[in-house]
Coordinates of C-alpha atoms in Angstrom, one line a residue:
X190 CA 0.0 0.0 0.0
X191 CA 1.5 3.2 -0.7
X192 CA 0.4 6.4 1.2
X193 CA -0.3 9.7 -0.2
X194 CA -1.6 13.2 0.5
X195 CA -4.6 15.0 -1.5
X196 CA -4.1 16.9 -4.3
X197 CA -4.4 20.5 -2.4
X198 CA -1.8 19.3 -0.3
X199 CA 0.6 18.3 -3.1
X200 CA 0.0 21.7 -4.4
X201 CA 0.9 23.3 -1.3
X202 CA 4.5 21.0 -1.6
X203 CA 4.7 21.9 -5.5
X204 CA 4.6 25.8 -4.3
X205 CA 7.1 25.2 -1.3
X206 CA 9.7 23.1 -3.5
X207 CA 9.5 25.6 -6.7
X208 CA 10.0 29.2 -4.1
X209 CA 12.8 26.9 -2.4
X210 CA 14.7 26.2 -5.3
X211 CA 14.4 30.4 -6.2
X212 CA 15.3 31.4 -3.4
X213 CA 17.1 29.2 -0.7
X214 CA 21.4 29.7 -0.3
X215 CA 23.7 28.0 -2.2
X216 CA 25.8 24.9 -0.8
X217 CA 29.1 27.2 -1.8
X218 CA 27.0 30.1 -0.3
X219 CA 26.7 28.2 2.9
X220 CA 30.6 26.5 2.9
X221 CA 32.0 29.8 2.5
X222 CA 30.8 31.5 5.9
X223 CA 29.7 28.8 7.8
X224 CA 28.1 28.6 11.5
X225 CA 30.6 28.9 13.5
X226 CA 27.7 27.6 16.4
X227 CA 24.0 27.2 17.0
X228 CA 24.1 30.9 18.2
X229 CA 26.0 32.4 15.2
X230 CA 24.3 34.0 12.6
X231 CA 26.5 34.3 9.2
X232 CA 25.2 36.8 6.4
X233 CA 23.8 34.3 4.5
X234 CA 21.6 32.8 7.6
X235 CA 20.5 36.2 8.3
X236 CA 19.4 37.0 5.0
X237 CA 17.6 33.1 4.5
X238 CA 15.8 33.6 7.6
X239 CA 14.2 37.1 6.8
X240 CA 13.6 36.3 3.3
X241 CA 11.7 33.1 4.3
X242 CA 10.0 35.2 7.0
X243 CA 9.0 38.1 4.4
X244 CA 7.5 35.7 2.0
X245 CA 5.5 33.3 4.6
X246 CA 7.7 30.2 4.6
X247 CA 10.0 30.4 7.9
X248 CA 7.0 28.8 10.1
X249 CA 3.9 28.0 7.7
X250 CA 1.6 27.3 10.8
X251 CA 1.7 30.5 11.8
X252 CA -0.3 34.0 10.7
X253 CA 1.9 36.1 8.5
X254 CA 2.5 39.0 10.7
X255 CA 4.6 36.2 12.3
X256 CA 6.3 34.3 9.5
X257 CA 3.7 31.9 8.4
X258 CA 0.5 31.8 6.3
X259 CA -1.7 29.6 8.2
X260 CA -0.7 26.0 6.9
X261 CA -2.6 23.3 7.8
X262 CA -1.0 20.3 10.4
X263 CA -0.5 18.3 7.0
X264 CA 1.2 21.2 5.2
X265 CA 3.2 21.6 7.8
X266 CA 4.3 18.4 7.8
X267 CA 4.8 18.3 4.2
X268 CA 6.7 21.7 4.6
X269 CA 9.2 19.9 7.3
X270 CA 9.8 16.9 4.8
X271 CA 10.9 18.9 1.9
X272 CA 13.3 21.4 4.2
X273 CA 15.2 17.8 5.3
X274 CA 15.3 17.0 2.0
X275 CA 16.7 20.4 0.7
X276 CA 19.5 19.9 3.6
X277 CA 19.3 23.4 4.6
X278 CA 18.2 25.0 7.8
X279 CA 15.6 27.5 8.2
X280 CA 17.8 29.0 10.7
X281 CA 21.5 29.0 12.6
X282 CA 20.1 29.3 15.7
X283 CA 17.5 26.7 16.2
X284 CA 16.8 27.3 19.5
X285 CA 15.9 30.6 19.0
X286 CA 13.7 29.5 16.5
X287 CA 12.1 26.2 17.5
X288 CA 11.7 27.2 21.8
X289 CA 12.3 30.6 22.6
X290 CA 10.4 32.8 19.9
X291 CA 7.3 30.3 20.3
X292 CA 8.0 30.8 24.0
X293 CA 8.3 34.6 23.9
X294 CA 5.2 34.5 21.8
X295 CA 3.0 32.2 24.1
X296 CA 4.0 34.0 27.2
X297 CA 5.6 37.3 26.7
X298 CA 5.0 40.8 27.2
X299 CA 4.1 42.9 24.1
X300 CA 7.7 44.4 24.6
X301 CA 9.4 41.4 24.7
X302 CA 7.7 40.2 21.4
X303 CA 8.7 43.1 19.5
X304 CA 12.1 43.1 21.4
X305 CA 13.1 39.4 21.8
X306 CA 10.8 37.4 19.9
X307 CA 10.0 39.0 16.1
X308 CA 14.1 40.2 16.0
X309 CA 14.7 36.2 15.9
X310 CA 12.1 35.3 13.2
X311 CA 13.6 38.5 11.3
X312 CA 16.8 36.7 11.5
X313 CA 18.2 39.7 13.8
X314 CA 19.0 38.1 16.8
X315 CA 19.8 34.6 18.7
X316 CA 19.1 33.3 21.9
X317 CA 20.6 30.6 24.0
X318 CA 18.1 28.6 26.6
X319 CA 19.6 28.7 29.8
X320 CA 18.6 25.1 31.6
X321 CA 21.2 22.3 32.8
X322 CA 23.1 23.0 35.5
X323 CA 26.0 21.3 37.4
X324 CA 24.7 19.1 39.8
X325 CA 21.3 19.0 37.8
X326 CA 21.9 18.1 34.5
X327 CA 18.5 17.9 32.7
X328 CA 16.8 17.7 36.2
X329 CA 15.0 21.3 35.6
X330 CA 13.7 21.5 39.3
X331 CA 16.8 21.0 40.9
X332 CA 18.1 24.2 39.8
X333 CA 19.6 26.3 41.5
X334 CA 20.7 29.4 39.9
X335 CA 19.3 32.1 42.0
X336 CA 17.6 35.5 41.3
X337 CA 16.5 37.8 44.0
X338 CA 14.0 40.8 43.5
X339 CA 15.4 43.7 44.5
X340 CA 13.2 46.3 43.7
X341 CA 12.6 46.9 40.3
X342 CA 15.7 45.1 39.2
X343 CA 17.0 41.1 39.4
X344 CA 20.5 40.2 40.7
X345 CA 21.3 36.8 39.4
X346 CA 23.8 34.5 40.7
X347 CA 24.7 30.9 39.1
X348 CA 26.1 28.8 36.7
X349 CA 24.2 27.2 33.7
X350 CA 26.5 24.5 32.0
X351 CA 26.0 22.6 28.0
X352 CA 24.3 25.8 27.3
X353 CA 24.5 25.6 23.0
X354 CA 25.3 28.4 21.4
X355 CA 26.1 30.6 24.1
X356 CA 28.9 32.4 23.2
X357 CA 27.6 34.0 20.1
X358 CA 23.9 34.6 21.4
X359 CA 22.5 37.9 22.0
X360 CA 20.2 36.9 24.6
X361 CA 19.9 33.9 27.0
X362 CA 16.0 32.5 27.7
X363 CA 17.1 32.0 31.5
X364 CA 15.6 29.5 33.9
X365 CA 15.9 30.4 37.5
X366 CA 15.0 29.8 41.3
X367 CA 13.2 32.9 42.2
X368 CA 11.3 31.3 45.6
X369 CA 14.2 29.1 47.1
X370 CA 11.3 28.2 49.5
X371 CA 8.7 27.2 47.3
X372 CA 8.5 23.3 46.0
X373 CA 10.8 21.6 44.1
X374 CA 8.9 22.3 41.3
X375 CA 7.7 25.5 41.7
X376 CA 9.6 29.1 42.3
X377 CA 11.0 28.9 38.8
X378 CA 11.2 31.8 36.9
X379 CA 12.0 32.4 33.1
X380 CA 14.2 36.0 32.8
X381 CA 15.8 37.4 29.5
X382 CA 19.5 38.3 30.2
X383 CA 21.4 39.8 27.6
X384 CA 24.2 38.1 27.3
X385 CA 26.6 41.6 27.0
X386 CA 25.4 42.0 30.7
X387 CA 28.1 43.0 33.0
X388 CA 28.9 39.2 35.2
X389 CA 28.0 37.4 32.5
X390 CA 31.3 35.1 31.4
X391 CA 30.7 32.5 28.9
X392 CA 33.3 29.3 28.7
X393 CA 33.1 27.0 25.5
X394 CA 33.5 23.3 26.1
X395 CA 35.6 21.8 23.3
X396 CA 34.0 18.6 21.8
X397 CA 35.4 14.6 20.7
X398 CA 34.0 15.8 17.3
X399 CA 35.4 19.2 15.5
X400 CA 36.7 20.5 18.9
X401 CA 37.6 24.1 17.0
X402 CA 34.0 24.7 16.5
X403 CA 32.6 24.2 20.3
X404 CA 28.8 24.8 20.4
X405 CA 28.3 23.5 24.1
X406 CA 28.9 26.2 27.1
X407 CA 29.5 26.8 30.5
X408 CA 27.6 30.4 31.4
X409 CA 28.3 31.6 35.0
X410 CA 26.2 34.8 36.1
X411 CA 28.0 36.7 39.2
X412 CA 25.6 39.4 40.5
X413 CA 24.1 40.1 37.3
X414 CA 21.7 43.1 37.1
X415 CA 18.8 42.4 35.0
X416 CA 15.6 44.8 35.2
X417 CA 11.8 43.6 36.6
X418 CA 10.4 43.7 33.1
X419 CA 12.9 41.3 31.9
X420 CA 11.0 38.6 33.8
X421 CA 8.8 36.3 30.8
X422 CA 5.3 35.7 32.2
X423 CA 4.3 35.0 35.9
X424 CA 6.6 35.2 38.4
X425 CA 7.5 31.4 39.6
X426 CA 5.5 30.0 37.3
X427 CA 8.7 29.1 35.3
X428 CA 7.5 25.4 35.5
X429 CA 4.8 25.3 33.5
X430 CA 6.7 27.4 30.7
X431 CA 9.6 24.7 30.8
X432 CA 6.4 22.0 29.9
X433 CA 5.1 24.3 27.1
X434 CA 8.3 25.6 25.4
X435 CA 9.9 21.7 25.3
X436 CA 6.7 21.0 23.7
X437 CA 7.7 23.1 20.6
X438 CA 10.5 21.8 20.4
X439 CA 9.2 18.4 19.8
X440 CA 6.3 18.7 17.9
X441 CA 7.8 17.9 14.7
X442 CA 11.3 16.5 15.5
X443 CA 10.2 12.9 14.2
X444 CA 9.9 13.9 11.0
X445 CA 13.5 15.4 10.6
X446 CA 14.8 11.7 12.4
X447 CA 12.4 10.0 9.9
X448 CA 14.4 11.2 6.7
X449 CA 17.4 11.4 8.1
X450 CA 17.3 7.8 8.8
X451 CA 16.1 7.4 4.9
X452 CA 19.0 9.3 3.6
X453 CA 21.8 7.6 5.9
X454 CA 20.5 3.8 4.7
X455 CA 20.2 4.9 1.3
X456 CA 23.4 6.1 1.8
X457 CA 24.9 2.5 3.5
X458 CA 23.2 0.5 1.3
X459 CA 24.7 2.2 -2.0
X460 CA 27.8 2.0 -0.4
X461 CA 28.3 -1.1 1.1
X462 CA 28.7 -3.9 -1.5
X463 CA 32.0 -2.5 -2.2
X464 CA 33.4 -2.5 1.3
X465 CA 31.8 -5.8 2.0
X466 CA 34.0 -7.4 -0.9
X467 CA 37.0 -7.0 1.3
X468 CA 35.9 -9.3 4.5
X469 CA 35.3 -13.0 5.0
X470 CA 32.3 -14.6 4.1
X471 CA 31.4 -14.9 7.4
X472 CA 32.3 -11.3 8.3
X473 CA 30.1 -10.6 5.4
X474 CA 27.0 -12.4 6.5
X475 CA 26.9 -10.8 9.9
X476 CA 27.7 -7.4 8.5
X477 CA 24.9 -7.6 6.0
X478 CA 22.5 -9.1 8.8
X479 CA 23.2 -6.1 10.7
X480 CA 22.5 -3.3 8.2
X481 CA 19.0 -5.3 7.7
X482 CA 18.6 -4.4 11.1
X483 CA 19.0 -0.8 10.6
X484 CA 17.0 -0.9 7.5
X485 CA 13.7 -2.8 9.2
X486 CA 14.2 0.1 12.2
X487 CA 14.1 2.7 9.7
X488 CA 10.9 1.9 7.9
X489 CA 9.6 1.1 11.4
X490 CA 10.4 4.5 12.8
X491 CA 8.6 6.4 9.3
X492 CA 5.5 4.0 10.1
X493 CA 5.8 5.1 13.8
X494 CA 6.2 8.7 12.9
X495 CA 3.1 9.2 10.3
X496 CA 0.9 6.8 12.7
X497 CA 1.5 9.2 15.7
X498 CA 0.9 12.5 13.4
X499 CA -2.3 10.9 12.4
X500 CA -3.7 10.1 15.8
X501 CA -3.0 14.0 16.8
X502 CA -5.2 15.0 13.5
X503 CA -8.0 13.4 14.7
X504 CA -7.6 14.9 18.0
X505 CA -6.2 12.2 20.6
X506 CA -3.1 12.1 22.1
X507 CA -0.6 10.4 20.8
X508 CA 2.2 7.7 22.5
X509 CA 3.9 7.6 19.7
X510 CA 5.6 10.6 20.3
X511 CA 7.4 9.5 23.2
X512 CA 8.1 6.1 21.7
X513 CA 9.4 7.9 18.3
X514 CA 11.9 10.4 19.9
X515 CA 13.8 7.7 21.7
X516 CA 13.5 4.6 18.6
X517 CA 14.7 7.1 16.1
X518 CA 17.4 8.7 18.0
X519 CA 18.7 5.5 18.9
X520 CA 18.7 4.2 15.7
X521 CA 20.3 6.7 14.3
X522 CA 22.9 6.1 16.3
X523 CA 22.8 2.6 15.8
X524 CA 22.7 3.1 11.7
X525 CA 26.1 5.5 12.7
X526 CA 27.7 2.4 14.0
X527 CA 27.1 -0.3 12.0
X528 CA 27.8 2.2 9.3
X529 CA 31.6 2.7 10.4
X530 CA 32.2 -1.0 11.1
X531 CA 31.3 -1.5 7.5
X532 CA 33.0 0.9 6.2
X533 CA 36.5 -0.5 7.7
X534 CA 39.6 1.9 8.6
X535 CA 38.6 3.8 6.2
X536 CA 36.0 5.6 8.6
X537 CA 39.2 7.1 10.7
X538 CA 39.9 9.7 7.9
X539 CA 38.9 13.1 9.2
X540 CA 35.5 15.1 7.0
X541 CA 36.6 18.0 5.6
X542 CA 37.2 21.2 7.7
X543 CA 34.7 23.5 6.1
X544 CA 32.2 20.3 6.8
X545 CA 33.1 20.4 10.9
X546 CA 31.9 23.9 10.9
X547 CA 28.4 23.5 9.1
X548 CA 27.5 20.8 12.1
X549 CA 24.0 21.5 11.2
X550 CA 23.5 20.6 8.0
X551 CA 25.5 16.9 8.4
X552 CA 26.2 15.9 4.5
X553 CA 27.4 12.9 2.7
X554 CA 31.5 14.1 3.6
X555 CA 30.7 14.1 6.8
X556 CA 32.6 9.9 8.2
X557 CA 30.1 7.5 9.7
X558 CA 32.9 7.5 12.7
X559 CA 32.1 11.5 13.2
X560 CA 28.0 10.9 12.5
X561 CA 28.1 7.9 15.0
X562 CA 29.5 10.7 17.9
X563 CA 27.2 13.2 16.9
X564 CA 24.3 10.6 17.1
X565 CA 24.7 10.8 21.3
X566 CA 23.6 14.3 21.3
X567 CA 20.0 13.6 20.0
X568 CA 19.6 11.1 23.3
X569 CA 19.6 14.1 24.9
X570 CA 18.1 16.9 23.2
X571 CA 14.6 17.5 22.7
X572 CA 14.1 15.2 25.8
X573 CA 16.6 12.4 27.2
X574 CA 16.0 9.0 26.0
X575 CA 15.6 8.3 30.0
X576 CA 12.9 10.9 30.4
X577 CA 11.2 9.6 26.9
X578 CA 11.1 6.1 28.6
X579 CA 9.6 7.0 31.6
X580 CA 6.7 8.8 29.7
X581 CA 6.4 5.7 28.0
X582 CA 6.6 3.6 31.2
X583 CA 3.7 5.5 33.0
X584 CA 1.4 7.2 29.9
X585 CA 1.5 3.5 27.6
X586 CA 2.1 0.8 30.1
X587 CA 0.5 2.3 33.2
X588 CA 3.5 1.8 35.6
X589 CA 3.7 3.5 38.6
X590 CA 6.2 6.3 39.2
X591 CA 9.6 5.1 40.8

């Protein structure tokens, strides 16, 4: 059985794909200034993002004073599909664009849309999100960077630590404890800190992979000044914001895991009958066994994906989700691995530099070996693996909570 859209839909893709072929950046466009990190914006990026938000196309679900022109869910997800397949990003900065504009828009003052949230979408400004901390990690409650009231000005004190794109942010989307008496999980705050704010010193954290292009941080805050109408929403209701801005962030991520996962085993297959003719026959056997493996997982994780999106159209809720983030992250991984074990000693030769710098637009000269390290970061992002399986644990199997 093969699956399609109607034909309105396959208009709306027809549109999409003939204005993205006009108008997006070149490859050589994009090698020649590369991101230097999730939080730099390069000329190109800044021009891509406000031409895509001039003309409707940066976030089609949304009204067009905002970037979008009211897509449908199915558009949408049509719109995601071909922007994986076009290998280029709708933004540098993706946090800025995928959690804290959406954030800013949900739950911010009228200033801080105009000030914060619109300059991001206009490809103006980037923001970092300010969460993990030592001693935390991704434990969001057990925070502990402070900020204290002090009339009508915050004094923050802390330290935030795998903070991406930090040190070329303009802002920082800052989670903080502003009621150290409250709950665990309440007397949170979320407070904008410009990241030029006198006591703000950023530290980048070198990486296994491309360690010249570090896009993890470590952010201290010592007595930082910030004023009162910095603070985003209600005052220690921080929690419920955490909930709602992760949940942009994941809406959609399946579908970029989905053909990834397609264009990596397209990829391995093509490749591997050559590399294969240089083992034993035995090697050969369990080598070929294994990248079946990672084929089945792959169409598995595409059925998972569109079975999920159709259960939310029709208004339930939707496991699948859960399940999805943590299979196709995996697997990925997984795919990574097997990939370089094919692939031989060959794997150890280093991608290109201008590739290293461009880490979020991974192409085919980026090695398996450097894919398969990259893999570990999406266990983490967007929701652990460990968080994803205790969703799954209590919300599809009914287990109690530990």
């Amino acid at each position: 059985m093969r699956l399609t859209f109607d034909d309105s839909v396959e208009r709306f893709r027809a549109e999409f794909v003939a204005w993205l072929a006009d108008n997006r950046p070149s490859e050589e466009e994009i090698r020649a200034d590369p991101a230097l990190s999730s939080g730099h914006l390069p000329v190109w990026a800044k021009r891509w993002t406000r031409r895509m938000f001039d003309d409707g196309w940066l976030v089609p679900g949304w009204p067009p004073e905002r970037g979008g022109r009211n897509a449908s869910p199915t558009e949408q997800l049509v719109y995601l599909e071909e922007m994986e397949r076009a290998r280029v990003p709708r933004t540098t900065n993706p946090q800025g664009l995928g959690i804290v504009a959406p954030s800013l828009l949900d739950y911010g003052s009228q200033e801080q849309i105009e000030n914060y949230a619109l300059p991001i979408l206009r490809g103006e400004k980037s923001a970092c999100l300010g969460m993990s901390e030592p001693g935390a990690g991704s434990d969001l409650a057990s925070l502990s960077t402070r900020a204290v009231l002090d009339g009508d000005r915050f004094v923050i004190n802390g330290q935030k630590v795998w903070t991406s794109g930090a040190r070329h942010s303009d802002f920082c989307f800052l989670f903080c404890r502003t009621d150290p008496e409250a709950p665990k999980h309440k007397g949170i705050s979320v407070i904008l800190v410009d990241m030029e704010t006198p006591g703000m010193t950023v530290r980048p954290l070198p990486e296994i992979v491309a360690p010249e292009y570090p896009d993890l941080n470590e952010v201290f805050l010592t007595d930082v000044v910030v004023p009162k109408q910095n603070l985003v929403g209600t005052l220690n209701d921080g929690w419920a914001m955490a909930n709602g801005s992760l949940a942009h962030e994941r809406g959609m991520v399946w579908v970029s895991s989905s053909i990834v996962l397609d264009d990596d085993i397209s990829r391995l297959v093509r490749d591997a009958p050559s590399w294969l003719g240089r083992v034993s026959e035995a090697e050969r056997h369990a080598l070929a066994e294994r990248i079946a493996d990672a084929y089945i997982d792959t169409a598995a994780a595409r059925c998972m994906g569109y079975r999920g999106f159709g259960k939310l159209l029709r208004g339930g809720s939707a496991p699948e989700q859960a399940l999805m983030k943590a299979f196709a992250s995996e697997a990925r991984r997984n795919l990574a691995m097997v990939a370089a074990e094919v692939q031989g000693p060959e794997v150890l030769e280093a991608s290109p530099p201008a590739v290293h710098a461009t880490t979020l637009v991974p192409d085919e000269n980026t090695s398996w070996i450097e894919q398969y390290f990259r893999t570990f970061a999406l266990t983490i992002s967007a929701g652990a693996s460990e968080i994803q399986r205790n969703i799954i644990a209590e919300r599809v199997l009914g287990l109690p909570r530990s």
